[in-house]
GROMACS .gro file of C-alpha atoms in nm:
model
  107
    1UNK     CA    1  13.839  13.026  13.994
    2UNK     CA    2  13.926  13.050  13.619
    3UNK     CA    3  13.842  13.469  13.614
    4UNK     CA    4  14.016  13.496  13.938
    5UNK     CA    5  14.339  13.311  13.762
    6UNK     CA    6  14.277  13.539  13.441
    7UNK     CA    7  14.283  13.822  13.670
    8UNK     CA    8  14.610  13.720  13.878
    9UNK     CA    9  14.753  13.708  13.512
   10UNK     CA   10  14.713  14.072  13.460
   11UNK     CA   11  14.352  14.059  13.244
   12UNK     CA   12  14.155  14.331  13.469
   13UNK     CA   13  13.889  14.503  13.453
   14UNK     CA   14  14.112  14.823  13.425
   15UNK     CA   15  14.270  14.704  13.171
   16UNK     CA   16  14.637  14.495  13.129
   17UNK     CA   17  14.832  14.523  13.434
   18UNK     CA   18  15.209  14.704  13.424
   19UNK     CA   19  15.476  14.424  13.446
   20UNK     CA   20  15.256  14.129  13.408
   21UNK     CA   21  15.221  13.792  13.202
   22UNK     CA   22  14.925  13.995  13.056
   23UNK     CA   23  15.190  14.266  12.943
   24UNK     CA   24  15.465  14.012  12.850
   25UNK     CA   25  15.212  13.879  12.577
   26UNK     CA   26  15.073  14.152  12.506
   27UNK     CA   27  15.427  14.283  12.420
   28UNK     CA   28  15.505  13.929  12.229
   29UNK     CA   29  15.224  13.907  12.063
   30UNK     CA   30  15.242  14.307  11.909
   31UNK     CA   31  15.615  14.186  11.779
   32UNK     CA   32  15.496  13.886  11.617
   33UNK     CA   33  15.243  14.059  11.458
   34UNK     CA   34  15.427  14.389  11.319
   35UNK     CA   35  15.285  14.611  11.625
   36UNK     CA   36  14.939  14.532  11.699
   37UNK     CA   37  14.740  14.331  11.885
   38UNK     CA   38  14.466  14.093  11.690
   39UNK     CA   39  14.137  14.123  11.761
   40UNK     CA   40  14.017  13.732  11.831
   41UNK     CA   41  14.350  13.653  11.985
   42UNK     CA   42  14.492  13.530  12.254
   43UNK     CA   43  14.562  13.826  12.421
   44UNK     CA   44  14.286  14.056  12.298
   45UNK     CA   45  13.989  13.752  12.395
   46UNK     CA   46  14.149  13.720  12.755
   47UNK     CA   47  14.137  14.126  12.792
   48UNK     CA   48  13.767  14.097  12.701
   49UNK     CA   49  13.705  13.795  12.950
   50UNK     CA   50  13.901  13.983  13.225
   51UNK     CA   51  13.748  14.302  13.176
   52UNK     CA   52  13.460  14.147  13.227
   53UNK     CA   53  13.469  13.868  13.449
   54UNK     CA   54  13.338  13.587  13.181
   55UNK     CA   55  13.569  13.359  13.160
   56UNK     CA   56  13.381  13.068  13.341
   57UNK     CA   57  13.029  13.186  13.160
   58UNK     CA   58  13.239  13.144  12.841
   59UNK     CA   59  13.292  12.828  12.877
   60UNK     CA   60  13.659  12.820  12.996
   61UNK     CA   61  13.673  12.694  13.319
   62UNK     CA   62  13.943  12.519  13.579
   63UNK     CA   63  13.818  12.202  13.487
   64UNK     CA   64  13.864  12.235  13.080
   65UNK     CA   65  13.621  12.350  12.826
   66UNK     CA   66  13.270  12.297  12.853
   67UNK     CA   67  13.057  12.117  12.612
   68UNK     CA   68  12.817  12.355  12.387
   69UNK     CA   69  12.950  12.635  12.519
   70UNK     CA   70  13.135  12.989  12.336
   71UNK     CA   71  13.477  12.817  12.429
   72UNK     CA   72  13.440  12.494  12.260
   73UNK     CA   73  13.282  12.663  11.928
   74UNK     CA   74  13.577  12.867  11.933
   75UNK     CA   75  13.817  12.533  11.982
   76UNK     CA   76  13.602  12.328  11.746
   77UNK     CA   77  13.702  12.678  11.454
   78UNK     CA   78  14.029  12.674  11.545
   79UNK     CA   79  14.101  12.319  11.486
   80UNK     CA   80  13.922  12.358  11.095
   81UNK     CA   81  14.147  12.618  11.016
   82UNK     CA   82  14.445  12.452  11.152
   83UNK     CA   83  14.381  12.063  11.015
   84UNK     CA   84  14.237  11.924  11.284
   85UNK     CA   85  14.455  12.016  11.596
   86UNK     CA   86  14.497  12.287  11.798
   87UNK     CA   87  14.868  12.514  11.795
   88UNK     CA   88  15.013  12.566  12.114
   89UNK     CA   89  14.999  12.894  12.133
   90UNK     CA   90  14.722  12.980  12.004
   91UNK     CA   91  14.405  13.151  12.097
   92UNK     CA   92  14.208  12.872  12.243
   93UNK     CA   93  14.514  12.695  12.419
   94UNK     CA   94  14.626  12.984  12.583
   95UNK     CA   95  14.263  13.107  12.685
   96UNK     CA   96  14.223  12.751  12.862
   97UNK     CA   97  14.606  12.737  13.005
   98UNK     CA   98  14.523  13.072  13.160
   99UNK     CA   99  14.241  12.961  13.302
  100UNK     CA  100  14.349  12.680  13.459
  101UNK     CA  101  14.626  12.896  13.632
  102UNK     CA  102  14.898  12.840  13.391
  103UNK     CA  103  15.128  13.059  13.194
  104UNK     CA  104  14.992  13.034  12.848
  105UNK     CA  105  15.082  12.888  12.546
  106UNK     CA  106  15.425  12.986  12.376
  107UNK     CA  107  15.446  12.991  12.002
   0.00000   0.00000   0.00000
């Protein structure tokens, strides 16, 4: 379920879908940022999982993030660098928002 919702978003295997959430952070996140695209975030690790269908195998999954997996090392390094907590908005939040079927984090 989670690639399929990562998918619906506009995270293909052919890349970001025209006119899609995908796009619309892709687009947001390229502002922020003074015209790129980061590798490691949120957009550019959901264009990886889409591309290739690994969300779930990740570790983020419709039910939340599994324990030992890629997603919750990846939570666990955010939260260091960040105090303690996760930002809404950032790469782990939106990852797991997304693939519950949600719209993402907004910064």
């Amino acid at each position: 379920m989670s690639d399929k919702n990562v998918h619906n978003a506009g995270f293909t295997p052919s890349g970001i879908s025209k006119g899609s959430l995908a796009s619309s952070m892709m687009s947001r996140e390229a502002r922020e940022s003074g015209g790129g695209v980061h590798s490691g975030g949120p957009t550019s690790t959901l264009q990886e999982m889409g591309a290739r269908g690994t969300t779930h195998s990740s570790g983020f999954t419709s039910s939340g993030i599994s324990s030992g997996s890629l997603a919750s090392s990846k939570m666990s390094q955010e939260a260091r660098s960040h105090g303690g907590g996760i930002p809404q908005g950032g790469t782990t939040s939106t990852v797991q928002s997304i693939s519950m079927g949600g719209k993402g984090g907004r910064r």
